[in-house]
Short mmCIF file of C-alpha atoms in Angstrom, two decimals:
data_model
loop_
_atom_site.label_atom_id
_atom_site.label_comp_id
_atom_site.label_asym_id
_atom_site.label_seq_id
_atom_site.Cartn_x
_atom_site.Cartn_y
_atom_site.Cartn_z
CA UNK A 1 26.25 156.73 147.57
CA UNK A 2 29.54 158.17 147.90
CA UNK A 3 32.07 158.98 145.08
CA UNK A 4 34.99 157.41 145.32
CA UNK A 5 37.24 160.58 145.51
CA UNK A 6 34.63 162.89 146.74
CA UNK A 7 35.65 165.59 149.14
CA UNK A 8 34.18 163.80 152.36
CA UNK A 9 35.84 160.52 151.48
CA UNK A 10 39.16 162.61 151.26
CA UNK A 11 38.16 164.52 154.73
CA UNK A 12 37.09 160.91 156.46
CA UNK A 13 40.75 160.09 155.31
CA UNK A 14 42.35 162.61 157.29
CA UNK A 15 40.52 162.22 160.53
CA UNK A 16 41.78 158.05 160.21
CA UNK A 17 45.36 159.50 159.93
CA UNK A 18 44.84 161.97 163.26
CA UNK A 19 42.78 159.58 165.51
CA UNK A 20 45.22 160.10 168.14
CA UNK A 21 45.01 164.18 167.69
CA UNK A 22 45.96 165.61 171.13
CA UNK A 23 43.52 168.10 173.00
CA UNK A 24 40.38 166.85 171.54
CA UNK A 25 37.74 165.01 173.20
CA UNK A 26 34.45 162.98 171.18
CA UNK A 27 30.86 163.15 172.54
CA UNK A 28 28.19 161.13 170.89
CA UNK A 29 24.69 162.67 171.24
CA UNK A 30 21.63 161.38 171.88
CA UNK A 31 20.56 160.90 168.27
CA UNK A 32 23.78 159.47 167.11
CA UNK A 33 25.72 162.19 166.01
CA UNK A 34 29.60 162.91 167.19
CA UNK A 35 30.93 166.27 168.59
CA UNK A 36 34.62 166.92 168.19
CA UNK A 37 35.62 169.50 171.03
CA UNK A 38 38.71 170.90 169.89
CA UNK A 39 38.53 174.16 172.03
CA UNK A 40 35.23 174.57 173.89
CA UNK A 41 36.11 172.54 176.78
CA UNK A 42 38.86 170.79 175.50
CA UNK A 43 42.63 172.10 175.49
CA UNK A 44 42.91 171.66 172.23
CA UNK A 45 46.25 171.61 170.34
CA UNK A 46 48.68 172.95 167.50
CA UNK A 47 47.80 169.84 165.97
CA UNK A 48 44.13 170.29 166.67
CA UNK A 49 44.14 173.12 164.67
CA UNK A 50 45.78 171.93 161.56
CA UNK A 51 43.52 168.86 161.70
CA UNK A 52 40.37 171.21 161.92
CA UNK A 53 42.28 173.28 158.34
CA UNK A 54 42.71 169.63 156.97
CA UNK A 55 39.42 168.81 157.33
CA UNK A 56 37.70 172.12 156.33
CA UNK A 57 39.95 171.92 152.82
CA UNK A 58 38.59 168.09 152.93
CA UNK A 59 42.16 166.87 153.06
CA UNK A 60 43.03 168.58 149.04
CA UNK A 61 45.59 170.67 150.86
CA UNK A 62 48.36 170.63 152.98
CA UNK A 63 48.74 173.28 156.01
CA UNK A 64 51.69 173.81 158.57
CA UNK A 65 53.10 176.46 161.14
CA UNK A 66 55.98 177.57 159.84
CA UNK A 67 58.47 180.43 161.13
CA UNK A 68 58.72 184.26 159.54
CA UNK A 69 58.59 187.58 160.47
CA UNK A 70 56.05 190.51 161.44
CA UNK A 71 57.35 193.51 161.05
CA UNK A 72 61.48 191.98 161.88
CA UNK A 73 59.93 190.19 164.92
CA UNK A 74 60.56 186.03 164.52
CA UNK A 75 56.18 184.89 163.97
CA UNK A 76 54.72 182.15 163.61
CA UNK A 77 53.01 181.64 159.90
CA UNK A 78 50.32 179.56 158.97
CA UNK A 79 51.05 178.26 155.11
CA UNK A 80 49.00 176.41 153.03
CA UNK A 81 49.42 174.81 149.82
CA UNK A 82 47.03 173.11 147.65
CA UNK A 83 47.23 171.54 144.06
CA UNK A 84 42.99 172.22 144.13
CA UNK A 85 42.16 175.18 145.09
CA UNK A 86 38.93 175.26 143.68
CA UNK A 87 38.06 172.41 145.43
CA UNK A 88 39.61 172.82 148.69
CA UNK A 89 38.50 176.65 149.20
CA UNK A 90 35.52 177.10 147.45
CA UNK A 91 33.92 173.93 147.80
CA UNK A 92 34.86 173.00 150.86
CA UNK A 93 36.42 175.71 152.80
CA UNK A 94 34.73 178.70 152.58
CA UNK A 95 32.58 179.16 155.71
CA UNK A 96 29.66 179.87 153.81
CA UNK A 97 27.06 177.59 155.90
CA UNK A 98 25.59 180.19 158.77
CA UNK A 99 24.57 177.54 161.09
CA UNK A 100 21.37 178.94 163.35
CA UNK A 101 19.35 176.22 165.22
CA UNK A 102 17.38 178.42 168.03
CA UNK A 103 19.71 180.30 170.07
CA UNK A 104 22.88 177.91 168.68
CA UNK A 105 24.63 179.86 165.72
CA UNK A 106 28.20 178.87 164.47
CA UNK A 107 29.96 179.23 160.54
CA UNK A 108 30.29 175.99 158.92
CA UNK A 109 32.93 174.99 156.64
CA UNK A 110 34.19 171.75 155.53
CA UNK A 111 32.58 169.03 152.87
CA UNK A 112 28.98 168.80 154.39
CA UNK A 113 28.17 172.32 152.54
CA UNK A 114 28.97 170.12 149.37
CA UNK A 115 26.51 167.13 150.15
CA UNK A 116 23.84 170.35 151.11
CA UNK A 117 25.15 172.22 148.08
CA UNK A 118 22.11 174.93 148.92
CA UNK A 119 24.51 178.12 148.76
CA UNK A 120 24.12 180.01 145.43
CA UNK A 121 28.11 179.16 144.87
CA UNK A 122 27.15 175.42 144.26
CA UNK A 123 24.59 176.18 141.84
CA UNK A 124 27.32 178.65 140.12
CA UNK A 125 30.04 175.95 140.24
CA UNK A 126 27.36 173.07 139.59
CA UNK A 127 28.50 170.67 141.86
CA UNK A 128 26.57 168.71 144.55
CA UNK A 129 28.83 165.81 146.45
CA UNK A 130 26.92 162.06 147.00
CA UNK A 131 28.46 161.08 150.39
CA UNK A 132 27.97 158.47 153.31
CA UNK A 133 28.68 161.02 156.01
CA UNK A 134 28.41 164.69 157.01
CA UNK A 135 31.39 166.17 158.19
CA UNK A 136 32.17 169.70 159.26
CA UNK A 137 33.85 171.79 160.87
CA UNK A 138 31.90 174.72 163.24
CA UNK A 139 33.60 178.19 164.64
CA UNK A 140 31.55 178.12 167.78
CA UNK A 141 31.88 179.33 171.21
CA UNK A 142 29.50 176.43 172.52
CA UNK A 143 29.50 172.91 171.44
CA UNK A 144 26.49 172.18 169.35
CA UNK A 145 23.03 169.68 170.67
CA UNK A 146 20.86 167.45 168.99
CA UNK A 147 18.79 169.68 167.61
CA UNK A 148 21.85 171.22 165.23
CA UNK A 149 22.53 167.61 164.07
CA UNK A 150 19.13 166.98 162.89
CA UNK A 151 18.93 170.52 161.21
CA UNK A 152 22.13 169.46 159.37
CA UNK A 153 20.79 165.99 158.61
CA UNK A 154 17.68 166.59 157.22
CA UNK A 155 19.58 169.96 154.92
CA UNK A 156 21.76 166.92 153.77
CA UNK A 157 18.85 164.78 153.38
CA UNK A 158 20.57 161.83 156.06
CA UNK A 159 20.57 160.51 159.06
CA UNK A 160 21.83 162.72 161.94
CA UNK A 161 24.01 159.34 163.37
CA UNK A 162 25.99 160.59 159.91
CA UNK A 163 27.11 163.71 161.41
CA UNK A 164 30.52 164.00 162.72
CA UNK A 165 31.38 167.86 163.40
CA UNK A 166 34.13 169.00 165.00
CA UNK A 167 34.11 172.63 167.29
CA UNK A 168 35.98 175.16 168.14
CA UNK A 169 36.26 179.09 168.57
CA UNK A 170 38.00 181.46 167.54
CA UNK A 171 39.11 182.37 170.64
CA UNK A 172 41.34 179.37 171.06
CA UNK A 173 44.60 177.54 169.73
CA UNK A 174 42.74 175.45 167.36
CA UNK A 175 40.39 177.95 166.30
CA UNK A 176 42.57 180.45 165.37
CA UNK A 177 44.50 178.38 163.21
CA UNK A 178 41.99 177.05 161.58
CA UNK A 179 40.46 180.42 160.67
CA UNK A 180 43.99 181.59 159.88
CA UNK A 181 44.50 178.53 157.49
CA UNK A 182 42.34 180.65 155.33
CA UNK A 183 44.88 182.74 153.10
CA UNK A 184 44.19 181.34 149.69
CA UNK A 185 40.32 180.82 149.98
CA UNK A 186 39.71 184.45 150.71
CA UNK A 187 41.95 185.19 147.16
CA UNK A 188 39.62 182.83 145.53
CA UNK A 189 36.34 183.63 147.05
CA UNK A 190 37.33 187.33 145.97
CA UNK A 191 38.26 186.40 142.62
CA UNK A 192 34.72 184.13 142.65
CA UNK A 193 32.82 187.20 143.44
CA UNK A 194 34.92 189.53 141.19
CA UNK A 195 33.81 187.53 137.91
CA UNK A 196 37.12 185.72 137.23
CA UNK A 197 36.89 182.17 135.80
CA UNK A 198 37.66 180.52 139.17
CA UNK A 199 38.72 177.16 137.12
CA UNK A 200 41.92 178.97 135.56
CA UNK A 201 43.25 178.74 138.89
CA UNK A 202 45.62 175.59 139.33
CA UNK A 203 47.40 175.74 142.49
CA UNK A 204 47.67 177.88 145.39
CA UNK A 205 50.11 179.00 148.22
CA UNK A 206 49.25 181.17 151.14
CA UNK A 207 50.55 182.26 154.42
CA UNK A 208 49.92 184.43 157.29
CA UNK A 209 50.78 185.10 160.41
CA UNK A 210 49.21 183.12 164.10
CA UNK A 211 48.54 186.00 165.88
CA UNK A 212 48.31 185.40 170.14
CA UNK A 213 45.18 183.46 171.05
CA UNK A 214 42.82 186.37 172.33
CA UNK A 215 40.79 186.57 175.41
CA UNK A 216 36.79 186.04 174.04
CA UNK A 217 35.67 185.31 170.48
CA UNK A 218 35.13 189.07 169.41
CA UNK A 219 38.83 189.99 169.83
CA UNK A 220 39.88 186.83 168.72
CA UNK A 221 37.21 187.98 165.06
CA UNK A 222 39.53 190.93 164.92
CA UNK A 223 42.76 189.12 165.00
CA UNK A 224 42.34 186.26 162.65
CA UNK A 225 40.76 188.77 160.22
CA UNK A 226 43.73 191.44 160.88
CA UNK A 227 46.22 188.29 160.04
CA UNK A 228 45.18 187.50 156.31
CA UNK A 229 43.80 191.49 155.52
CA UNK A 230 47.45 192.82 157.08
CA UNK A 231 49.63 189.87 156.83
CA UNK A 232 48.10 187.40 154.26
CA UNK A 233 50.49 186.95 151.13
CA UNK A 234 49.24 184.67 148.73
CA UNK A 235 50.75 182.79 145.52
CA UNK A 236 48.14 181.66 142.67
CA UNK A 237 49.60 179.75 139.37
CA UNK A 238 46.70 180.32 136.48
CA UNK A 239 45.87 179.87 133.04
CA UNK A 240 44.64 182.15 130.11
CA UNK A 241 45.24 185.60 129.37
CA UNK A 242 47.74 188.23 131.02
CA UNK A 243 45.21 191.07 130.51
CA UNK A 244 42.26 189.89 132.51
CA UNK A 245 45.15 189.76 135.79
CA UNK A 246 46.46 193.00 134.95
CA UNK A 247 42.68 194.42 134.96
CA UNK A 248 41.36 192.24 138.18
CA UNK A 249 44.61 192.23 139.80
CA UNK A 250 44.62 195.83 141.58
CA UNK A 251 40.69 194.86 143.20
CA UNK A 252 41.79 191.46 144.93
CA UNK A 253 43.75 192.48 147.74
CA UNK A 254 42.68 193.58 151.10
CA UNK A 255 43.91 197.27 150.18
CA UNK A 256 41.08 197.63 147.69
CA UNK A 257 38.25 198.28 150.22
CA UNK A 258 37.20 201.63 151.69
CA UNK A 259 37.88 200.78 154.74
CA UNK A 260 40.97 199.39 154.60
CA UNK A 261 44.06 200.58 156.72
CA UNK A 262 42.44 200.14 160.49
CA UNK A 263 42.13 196.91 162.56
CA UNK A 264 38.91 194.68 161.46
CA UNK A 265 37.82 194.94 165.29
CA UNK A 266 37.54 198.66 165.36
CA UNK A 267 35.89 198.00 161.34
CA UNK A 268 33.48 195.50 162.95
CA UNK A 269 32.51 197.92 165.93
CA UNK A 270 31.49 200.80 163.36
CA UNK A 271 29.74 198.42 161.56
CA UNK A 272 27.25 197.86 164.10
CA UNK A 273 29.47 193.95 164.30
CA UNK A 274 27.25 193.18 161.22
CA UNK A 275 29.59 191.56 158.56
CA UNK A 276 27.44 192.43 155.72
CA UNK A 277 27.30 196.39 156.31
CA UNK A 278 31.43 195.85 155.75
CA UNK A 279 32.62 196.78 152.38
CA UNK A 280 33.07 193.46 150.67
CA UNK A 281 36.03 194.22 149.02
CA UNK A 282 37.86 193.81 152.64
CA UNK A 283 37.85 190.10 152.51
CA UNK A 284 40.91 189.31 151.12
CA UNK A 285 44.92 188.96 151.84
CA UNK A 286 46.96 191.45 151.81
CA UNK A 287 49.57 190.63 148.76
CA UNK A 288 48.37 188.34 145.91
CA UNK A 289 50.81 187.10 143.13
CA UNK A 290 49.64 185.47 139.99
CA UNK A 291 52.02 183.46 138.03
CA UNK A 292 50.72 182.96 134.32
CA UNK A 293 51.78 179.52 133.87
CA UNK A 294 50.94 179.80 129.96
CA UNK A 295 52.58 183.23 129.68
CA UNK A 296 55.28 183.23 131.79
CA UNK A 297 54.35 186.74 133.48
CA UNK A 298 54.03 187.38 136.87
CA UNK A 299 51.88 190.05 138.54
CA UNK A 300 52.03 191.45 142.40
CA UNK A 301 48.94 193.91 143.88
CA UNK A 302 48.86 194.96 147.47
CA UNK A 303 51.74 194.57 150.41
CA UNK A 304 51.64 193.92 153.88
CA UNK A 305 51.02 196.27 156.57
CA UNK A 306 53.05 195.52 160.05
CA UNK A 307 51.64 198.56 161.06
CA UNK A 308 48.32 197.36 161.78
CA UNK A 309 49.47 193.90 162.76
CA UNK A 310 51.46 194.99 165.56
CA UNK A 311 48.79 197.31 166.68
CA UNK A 312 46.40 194.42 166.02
CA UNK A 313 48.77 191.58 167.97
CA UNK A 314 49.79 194.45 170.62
CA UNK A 315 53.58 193.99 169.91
#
């Protein structure tokens, strides 16, 4: 059954609010399930993309395009704010689901990796969601077939009519701002996988900036990756001690990997475009603040680098 506040129940609430979403179209498949094209085929939308952010945070944050600058030139941001960011980032977020069915591979985010709850961070964070429905959200250059619903299904231990999973890639309007939208989960996956006690963390404000929508999916990798590594500033209000920030504060930004300073696309070619033979410690925004909001102290570690965004953005 499904709780009453539960992550997909708060998701499920935010598609009701954006039925009328422009540049989206629905596809039911054979075995029940519903495709949401928001970039495949279909147009897809500024709106499209803040719906697909919504609904990967499972509606415990809010996200808007906002205006600032890169390097003195007016940008588009992508914010995000969120009074749970545990919740909304790690739990939900996060594209931690690698989503292979044959020759069909996309990253899944959103609340159906809660109601799987098979990655090693659920068992960490004990928590396993009871839901009615499977939702997601899949960065995918092609729109997913039956056979992807009924892998997700029977991981979820459901019905594949339950699946609902809306698409898009990177290399698209939506796409990129979802993947964008991701500012404050990369400071708390980082702090996850650092050791910090990822439940001192109260509330969380990010931003970075839209960079142009690129021509295939593997530029459009480097850009969206360049915008939160280069551009990502993020805001964290936590509990506890001053001394644990001060020590794990200098190893959360972006700046704090080896192979930091060029842009993730030429990163990804020398890596053979295998994500895992990157230096981990990449994966994170540029600037992080943490406001002790027991103390009173505030700490800053990293900056942003226009350099490498307008090389990145070609401006």
């Amino acid at each position: 059954m499904a709780d009453q506040n539960s992550l997909t129940q708060t998701a499920l609430a935010v598609i009701a609010e954006n039925s009328n979403c422009p540049g989206i179209s629905r596809t039911q498949l054979a075995n029940g399930a519903t495709v949401i094209d928001a970039g495949v085929n279909a147009p897809g939308s500024l709106a499209a993309g803040l719906l697909l952010a919504k609904v990967c945070m499972s509606g415990r944050a809010d996200v808007k395009i906002t205006q600032g600058l890169v390097d003195g030139i007016g940008w588009p941001q992508v914010e995000v704010a969120t009074d749970e960011p545990l919740a909304a980032c790690l739990l939900s977020q996060y594209a931690g689901w690698r989503v292979s069915v044959g020759k069909y591979f996309g990253m899944g985010s959103g609340p159906m990796r809660a109601v799987a709850a098979r990655e090693e961070l659920f068992h960490k964070l004990n928590y396993k969601e009871r839901a009615y429905s499977i939702l997601g959200v899949l960065e995918a250059g092609k729109l997913p077939h039956e056979a992807v619903a009924d892998y997700l299904a029977d991981r979820c231990g459901m019905n594949p009519a339950s699946v609902t999973l809306f698409v898009a890639p990177t290399a698209s309007v939506a796409g990129t701002i979802q993947v964008v939208a991701r500012s404050v989960e990369t400071a708390m996956h980082k702090l996850f996988e650092l050791g910090f006690d990822v439940s001192r963390v109260k509330h969380g404000y990010g931003s970075a900036p839209l960079p142009p929508v690129a021509k295939d999916d593997l530029v459009g990798i480097g850009r969206t990756n360049d915008a939160i590594l280069y551009g990502g500033r993020v805001t964290l209000w936590v509990t506890g001690d001053d001394d644990s920030l001060r020590t794990l504060g200098p190893k959360v930004p972006a700046s704090a990997a080896t192979c930091y300073g060029q842009p993730f696309l030429d990163i990804f070619k020398a890596a053979n475009h295998d994500f895992y033979k990157i230096d981990p410690m990449l994966f994170s925004p540029a600037e992080i603040v943490f406001h002790n909001i027991e103390t009173g102290s505030a700490f800053r570690f990293g900056s942003v680098n226009h350099a490498v965004l307008r090389q990145s953005f070609g401006v």
